[in-house]
Coordinates of C-alpha atoms in Angstrom, one line a residue:
Chain A
M687 CA -114.9 189.1 49.2
S688 CA -115.3 188.0 52.7
A689 CA -118.3 189.2 54.7
Y690 CA -117.8 191.8 57.5
V691 CA -119.4 192.1 60.8
T692 CA -119.6 195.0 63.2
L693 CA -118.9 194.6 66.9
T694 CA -118.1 196.8 69.9
I695 CA -114.9 196.3 71.8
N696 CA -114.6 198.5 74.9
G697 CA -117.2 200.8 73.5
A698 CA -115.5 201.3 70.1
K699 CA -117.4 200.2 67.1
V700 CA -115.1 198.1 64.9
K701 CA -115.5 196.2 61.6
A702 CA -114.0 192.8 61.2
P703 CA -114.0 190.1 58.6
E704 CA -116.1 187.0 59.6
G705 CA -114.3 184.2 61.2
R706 CA -111.6 186.2 62.9
S707 CA -111.0 185.9 66.6
V708 CA -111.9 188.8 68.9
L709 CA -108.3 188.9 70.1
D710 CA -106.9 189.3 66.6
V711 CA -109.4 192.0 65.8
A712 CA -108.7 193.9 69.0
L713 CA -105.0 193.8 68.4
D714 CA -105.4 195.0 64.8
Y715 CA -107.3 198.0 66.2
G716 CA -104.6 198.7 68.7
I717 CA -106.6 197.6 71.7
C718 CA -104.2 195.7 73.9
I719 CA -105.5 192.5 75.4
P720 CA -102.5 190.7 77.1
H721 CA -101.9 187.2 75.8
L722 CA -99.3 184.5 75.9
C723 CA -100.2 181.3 74.2
H724 CA -101.7 183.1 71.2
V725 CA -99.6 183.1 68.0
R726 CA -101.1 184.5 64.9
G727 CA -101.7 181.8 62.3
L728 CA -101.8 179.0 64.8
T729 CA -105.0 177.4 66.1
P730 CA -106.0 179.1 69.3
I731 CA -106.3 176.8 72.3
G732 CA -107.0 179.2 75.1
A733 CA -104.3 177.7 77.3
C734 CA -102.9 180.7 79.2
R735 CA -106.3 182.3 79.9
L736 CA -104.7 185.8 79.9
C737 CA -106.8 187.1 77.0
I738 CA -110.1 186.7 78.9
V739 CA -112.8 189.3 78.1
E740 CA -116.5 189.8 79.0
V741 CA -119.0 189.1 76.3
V742 CA -122.3 190.9 77.0
K743 CA -125.4 189.2 75.6
N744 CA -129.0 189.9 76.5
G745 CA -127.8 192.0 79.5
K746 CA -125.8 189.2 80.9
S747 CA -122.0 189.0 80.7
K748 CA -119.9 185.9 80.3
V749 CA -116.1 185.6 80.8
T750 CA -114.3 183.8 78.1
T751 CA -111.0 183.7 76.3
S752 CA -111.0 186.1 73.3
C753 CA -108.5 184.1 71.2
T754 CA -111.0 181.3 70.9
L755 CA -114.0 183.6 70.4
E756 CA -115.1 184.3 66.9
V757 CA -116.5 187.7 66.0
E758 CA -120.2 188.0 65.6
E759 CA -122.5 190.7 64.3
G760 CA -123.5 193.1 67.1
M761 CA -121.2 191.4 69.7
V762 CA -120.4 193.5 72.7
I763 CA -116.9 192.9 74.2
L764 CA -115.6 194.4 77.4
A765 CA -111.9 193.6 77.6
H766 CA -110.9 195.8 80.5
T767 CA -113.6 195.9 83.1
E768 CA -112.6 195.8 86.8
K769 CA -113.7 192.2 87.0
I770 CA -111.6 191.2 84.1
L771 CA -108.6 193.1 85.2
K772 CA -108.7 191.5 88.6
A773 CA -109.1 188.0 87.2
R774 CA -106.3 188.6 84.6
K775 CA -104.0 189.9 87.2
N776 CA -104.5 186.8 89.3
I777 CA -103.9 184.5 86.3
A778 CA -100.7 186.4 85.5
E779 CA -99.6 186.2 89.1
M780 CA -100.0 182.4 89.0
L781 CA -98.2 182.2 85.7
V782 CA -95.2 184.1 87.0
A783 CA -95.2 182.0 90.2
E784 CA -95.2 178.9 88.0
A785 CA -92.4 180.0 85.7
P786 CA -90.6 183.2 86.8
N787 CA -87.5 182.4 84.7
S788 CA -88.9 183.9 81.6
R789 CA -88.8 187.4 80.3
A790 CA -92.0 187.0 78.4
I791 CA -93.9 185.9 81.5
Q792 CA -92.4 188.5 83.8
D793 CA -93.4 191.1 81.2
V794 CA -96.9 189.9 80.9
A795 CA -97.3 189.8 84.7
L796 CA -96.2 193.3 85.0
R797 CA -98.4 194.4 82.1
C798 CA -101.4 192.9 83.9
G799 CA -100.6 194.8 87.0
V800 CA -99.0 192.2 89.2
K801 CA -97.2 194.0 92.1
E802 CA -96.3 191.1 94.3
V803 CA -96.5 187.3 94.0
R804 CA -98.5 185.7 96.7
Y805 CA -98.0 182.2 95.5
P806 CA -95.0 180.0 96.1
F807 CA -92.6 180.1 93.2
R808 CA -92.3 176.8 91.4
N809 CA -89.7 177.7 88.8
K810 CA -90.9 175.3 86.2
D811 CA -89.5 175.2 82.7
C812 CA -92.8 175.0 80.9
V813 CA -96.2 176.6 81.3
L814 CA -98.0 174.3 78.8
C815 CA -98.8 177.2 76.4
G816 CA -98.6 174.7 73.5
R817 CA -96.9 177.2 71.2
C818 CA -94.2 174.6 70.3
V819 CA -96.6 171.8 69.8
R820 CA -98.9 173.8 67.5
A821 CA -96.0 175.3 65.5
C822 CA -94.5 171.9 65.0
S823 CA -97.7 170.3 63.8
E824 CA -99.3 173.2 62.0
I825 CA -96.5 175.2 60.3
W826 CA -94.2 172.3 59.7
Q827 CA -96.6 169.4 59.5
S828 CA -94.0 167.5 61.5
K829 CA -95.7 166.5 64.7
S830 CA -92.4 165.7 66.3
L831 CA -93.6 166.7 69.7
G832 CA -96.9 166.9 71.6
F833 CA -98.6 166.9 75.0
V834 CA -98.2 163.6 76.9
G835 CA -99.7 162.6 80.2
R836 CA -102.8 163.9 81.9
G837 CA -103.7 166.1 84.8
K838 CA -100.7 167.4 86.6
E839 CA -98.5 165.0 84.7
R840 CA -99.2 166.7 81.4
H841 CA -96.0 167.8 79.7
V842 CA -94.5 168.4 76.3
A843 CA -92.6 165.4 75.1
L844 CA -91.0 163.7 72.1
P845 CA -92.2 160.2 71.1
F846 CA -90.3 157.8 73.4
D847 CA -88.4 160.9 74.6
K848 CA -86.2 160.7 71.5
R849 CA -85.9 163.2 68.7
P850 CA -87.7 161.4 65.8
E851 CA -86.0 161.2 62.4
F852 CA -88.8 163.2 60.8
C853 CA -88.0 166.2 63.0
K854 CA -86.9 168.9 60.6
R855 CA -84.7 170.6 63.2
C856 CA -86.3 173.9 62.2
N857 CA -86.1 175.1 65.8
A858 CA -89.6 176.7 65.6
C859 CA -90.4 175.1 68.9
I860 CA -87.5 176.9 70.6
D861 CA -88.1 180.2 68.7
L862 CA -91.7 180.4 69.9
C863 CA -91.1 179.2 73.4
P864 CA -91.7 181.9 76.0
M865 CA -89.2 180.3 78.3
T866 CA -86.1 180.7 76.2
I867 CA -85.2 184.3 77.2
T868 CA -84.3 184.8 80.8
P869 CA -85.5 187.8 82.8
C870 CA -83.4 191.0 82.3
P871 CA -81.5 190.7 85.6
G872 CA -80.4 187.2 84.6
P873 CA -81.5 183.7 85.3
M874 CA -83.1 183.0 88.7
K875 CA -82.0 180.1 90.8
K876 CA -84.4 177.9 92.7
G877 CA -85.4 179.6 95.9
E878 CA -84.3 183.0 94.7
E879 CA -87.1 183.9 92.4
Y880 CA -88.8 187.3 92.5
L881 CA -90.9 189.5 90.4
C882 CA -88.6 191.4 88.0
G883 CA -90.5 194.6 87.7
L884 CA -87.7 196.5 86.0
C885 CA -89.9 198.0 83.3
E886 CA -92.5 199.4 85.6
S887 CA -91.8 202.9 84.6
Q888 CA -92.8 202.1 81.0
L889 CA -96.2 201.1 82.1
S890 CA -97.5 204.3 83.8
M891 CA -99.8 204.9 80.9
A892 CA -101.1 201.3 80.9
E893 CA -102.4 201.7 84.4
E894 CA -104.6 204.6 83.6
I895 CA -105.6 203.4 80.1
P896 CA -105.5 199.7 80.3
D897 CA -106.3 199.1 76.7
S898 CA -103.6 201.3 75.3
C899 CA -101.1 199.4 73.2
I900 CA -97.7 200.1 74.8
D901 CA -95.9 198.9 71.7
C902 CA -93.8 196.4 73.5
R903 CA -94.9 193.2 71.8
L904 CA -95.3 191.9 75.3
G905 CA -97.3 188.8 74.5
E906 CA -94.5 187.8 72.1
G907 CA -92.1 188.9 74.8
F908 CA -88.9 188.6 72.9
S909 CA -88.2 191.9 71.3
C910 CA -88.4 194.3 74.2
I911 CA -85.2 196.3 74.2
R912 CA -84.3 197.2 77.7
K913 CA -81.2 198.1 79.5
K914 CA -79.8 195.9 82.1
P915 CA -79.8 197.4 85.6
Chain B
M757 CA -86.9 139.1 69.3
A758 CA -87.6 141.6 66.6
A759 CA -88.7 139.0 64.1
T760 CA -91.4 137.5 66.3
D761 CA -92.3 140.9 67.4
L762 CA -93.4 142.1 64.0
K763 CA -95.1 138.9 63.1
K764 CA -97.7 139.3 65.8
V765 CA -98.2 143.0 65.1
N766 CA -98.7 142.3 61.4
R767 CA -101.5 140.0 62.2
I768 CA -103.1 142.6 64.5
L769 CA -102.8 145.3 61.8
E770 CA -104.2 143.2 59.0
N771 CA -107.3 144.9 57.5
R772 CA -106.6 148.0 59.6
E773 CA -104.3 149.9 57.2
G774 CA -104.9 153.6 57.4
T775 CA -107.8 153.3 59.9
S776 CA -106.7 155.9 62.4
G777 CA -110.0 155.4 64.3
E778 CA -109.0 151.9 65.3
L779 CA -105.8 153.1 67.2
I780 CA -107.1 152.2 70.6
E781 CA -108.4 148.8 69.5
A782 CA -105.1 148.0 67.8
L783 CA -103.2 149.1 71.0
Q784 CA -105.4 146.9 73.1
D785 CA -104.6 143.9 70.9
V786 CA -100.9 144.7 71.1
Q787 CA -101.1 145.0 74.8
E788 CA -103.0 141.7 74.9
S789 CA -100.4 139.8 72.9
Y790 CA -97.2 141.4 74.0
N791 CA -98.3 142.1 77.6
Y792 CA -97.0 145.7 77.1
L793 CA -96.5 148.2 74.2
P794 CA -93.0 147.8 72.8
E795 CA -91.5 150.8 71.1
E796 CA -90.7 149.1 67.8
V797 CA -94.3 147.8 67.6
L798 CA -95.8 151.2 68.3
R799 CA -93.6 152.6 65.4
T800 CA -95.1 150.0 63.1
V801 CA -98.6 150.8 64.4
S802 CA -98.1 154.4 63.7
E803 CA -96.9 153.8 60.2
R804 CA -99.6 151.3 59.2
L805 CA -102.6 153.1 60.8
E806 CA -101.3 156.4 59.5
V807 CA -101.4 158.0 62.9
P808 CA -98.6 160.4 63.9
L809 CA -96.1 158.7 66.3
I810 CA -96.6 161.3 68.9
E811 CA -100.3 160.6 68.9
V812 CA -99.7 156.9 69.4
F813 CA -97.3 157.8 72.2
R814 CA -99.8 160.2 73.8
V815 CA -102.7 157.7 73.7
A816 CA -100.4 154.9 75.1
N817 CA -99.4 157.3 78.0
F818 CA -102.9 158.5 78.6
Y819 CA -104.7 155.3 79.4
K820 CA -103.9 153.4 82.5
S821 CA -104.5 150.1 80.9
F822 CA -101.6 150.6 78.5
T823 CA -98.1 150.3 79.7
L824 CA -94.8 151.0 77.9
K825 CA -92.8 148.9 80.3
P826 CA -92.9 145.1 80.3
R827 CA -95.4 143.8 82.9
G828 CA -94.9 140.9 85.2
K829 CA -96.5 137.5 84.6
H830 CA -99.2 138.2 87.1
L831 CA -101.0 141.5 87.3
L832 CA -102.3 142.4 90.7
T833 CA -104.8 145.3 90.9
I834 CA -105.8 146.8 94.2
C835 CA -108.9 148.9 94.3
M836 CA -108.4 152.2 96.1
G837 CA -111.9 153.6 95.5
T838 CA -113.8 155.2 98.4
A839 CA -115.7 152.1 99.5
C840 CA -112.6 149.9 99.4
H841 CA -110.5 152.7 101.0
V842 CA -112.7 152.9 104.1
R843 CA -112.8 149.2 104.3
G844 CA -109.0 149.0 104.5
A845 CA -107.6 148.9 101.0
P846 CA -104.5 151.0 102.0
K847 CA -103.6 148.2 104.5
L848 CA -103.9 145.7 101.7
A849 CA -101.6 147.8 99.5
D850 CA -99.0 148.2 102.3
E851 CA -99.1 144.5 103.0
V852 CA -98.6 143.4 99.4
L853 CA -96.2 146.1 98.4
G854 CA -94.0 145.2 101.4
Q855 CA -94.3 141.5 100.6
L856 CA -93.2 142.0 97.0
G857 CA -90.9 144.9 97.7
V858 CA -92.2 147.2 94.9
K859 CA -94.0 150.5 94.6
P860 CA -97.4 150.9 92.9
G861 CA -97.0 150.4 89.1
E862 CA -93.7 148.5 89.5
T863 CA -92.8 145.0 88.6
T864 CA -90.9 142.6 90.9
E865 CA -87.3 141.9 90.0
D866 CA -88.1 138.3 89.0
G867 CA -90.7 139.5 86.6
Q868 CA -93.5 137.7 88.3
F869 CA -95.8 140.4 89.7
T870 CA -96.9 143.8 88.7
V871 CA -98.9 145.7 91.3
E872 CA -101.2 148.5 90.3
T873 CA -103.7 150.6 92.2
V874 CA -106.9 151.8 90.5
N875 CA -109.5 154.3 91.7
C876 CA -112.6 152.1 91.4
L877 CA -113.4 148.7 89.9
G878 CA -117.1 149.2 90.2
A879 CA -117.6 146.3 92.7
C880 CA -117.9 148.5 95.8
A881 CA -120.3 146.1 97.5
L882 CA -117.6 143.5 97.5
G883 CA -114.9 145.8 98.9
P884 CA -112.1 145.7 99.5
V885 CA -111.5 144.2 96.1
V886 CA -108.3 142.9 94.5
V887 CA -108.0 141.5 91.0
L888 CA -105.3 139.0 90.3
D889 CA -105.0 137.8 86.7
K890 CA -108.5 138.9 85.9
E891 CA -110.0 137.0 88.8
Y892 CA -111.8 139.1 91.4
Y893 CA -111.2 138.5 95.1
D894 CA -113.8 140.1 97.4
H895 CA -113.7 141.1 101.0
M896 CA -109.9 141.0 101.2
T897 CA -107.9 141.2 104.3
P898 CA -104.1 141.6 104.4
G899 CA -103.7 138.0 105.6
K900 CA -105.9 136.5 102.9
L901 CA -104.1 138.5 100.2
R902 CA -100.7 137.5 101.4
A903 CA -101.8 133.8 101.2
I904 CA -103.1 134.2 97.7
V905 CA -100.0 136.0 96.5
Q906 CA -97.8 133.2 98.0
K907 CA -99.9 130.5 96.4
V908 CA -99.6 132.0 93.0
R909 CA -95.9 132.5 93.4
K910 CA -95.4 129.0 94.5
K911 CA -97.4 127.7 91.6
S912 CA -95.4 129.5 89.0
R913 CA -92.1 128.5 90.6
E914 CA -93.2 124.8 90.4
K915 CA -94.0 125.3 86.8
V916 CA -90.5 126.6 86.2
K917 CA -89.0 123.5 87.9
V918 CA -91.0 121.1 85.8

């Protein structure tokens, strides 16, 4: 039997097994904390920063990513304060500016309340979420790809940019990649990027009750069933 | 080429089987004896040290002192740190890059020179500093640097003739 701890998320007292992350626990209880790089079962790396929450300790609050935060007895988590919502919106805005050509990222941005993008669109193919890298090394023990380079040169690469013979061709890297599904209106060309925003009507509840689960699997981003315009 | 290749790396990897912690030391030795990190050798290193290939590749890419492309015979390093910068290092770089017709990090076509820029060599009082084949040249000026490069070039050409 694993030990349980009690903590408060957004004022709700919840019980959780020791060693779980705050994000997983919140999601289990139907409290939506937007996230992108998190995949259940893979080591959290806190790359996308979308799942930030406030942790209140001794009257002081600290902002940190909930996917890398382990639950503790008596922990007080505030996942949707004004400060967090603002920061999260800004993070989502930067993400969508970096890589607008992804349904998952467009979705998350909208979910976080992004109404306009004030940053120049870069239209990159990768946001360095590390889903592929972790799936490859952790699920398949293959380690066929990884992060290479540092600073702004950091990117996902194969060794010597060739597919190694020990790659199992499982395609987990592609399945988990948030960039593989284009936005609903179709792929965006360079210079013609915009915020998709088609599903705004579905989010009317989310604006008033930010922690409500809108049952869209947004963070996973791949199974939203929506009509084309 | 492949035969001699592996002989050297086998000597480097002796007594290092399965010691993943010695990856950087091993790579430094490889860099030392091959002058760069050849792909085949890195594959051997990965196998023998039991380090995933991507990890070896990542480390080789991360550190500036490792290079995956063959380097020239002479390595010229120009310090671009703050002290050297204000004392005219960019002029040095312009001069020598123009003289050799390369960009930073590139090797001349004849395989003689590789020019690199670094952010500080820790010899700020001597700035601007240039290192050519591990020898430090202090208080450089574009003229002095040009002369030194020419001298080295001439020397190695004479060697080829003999």
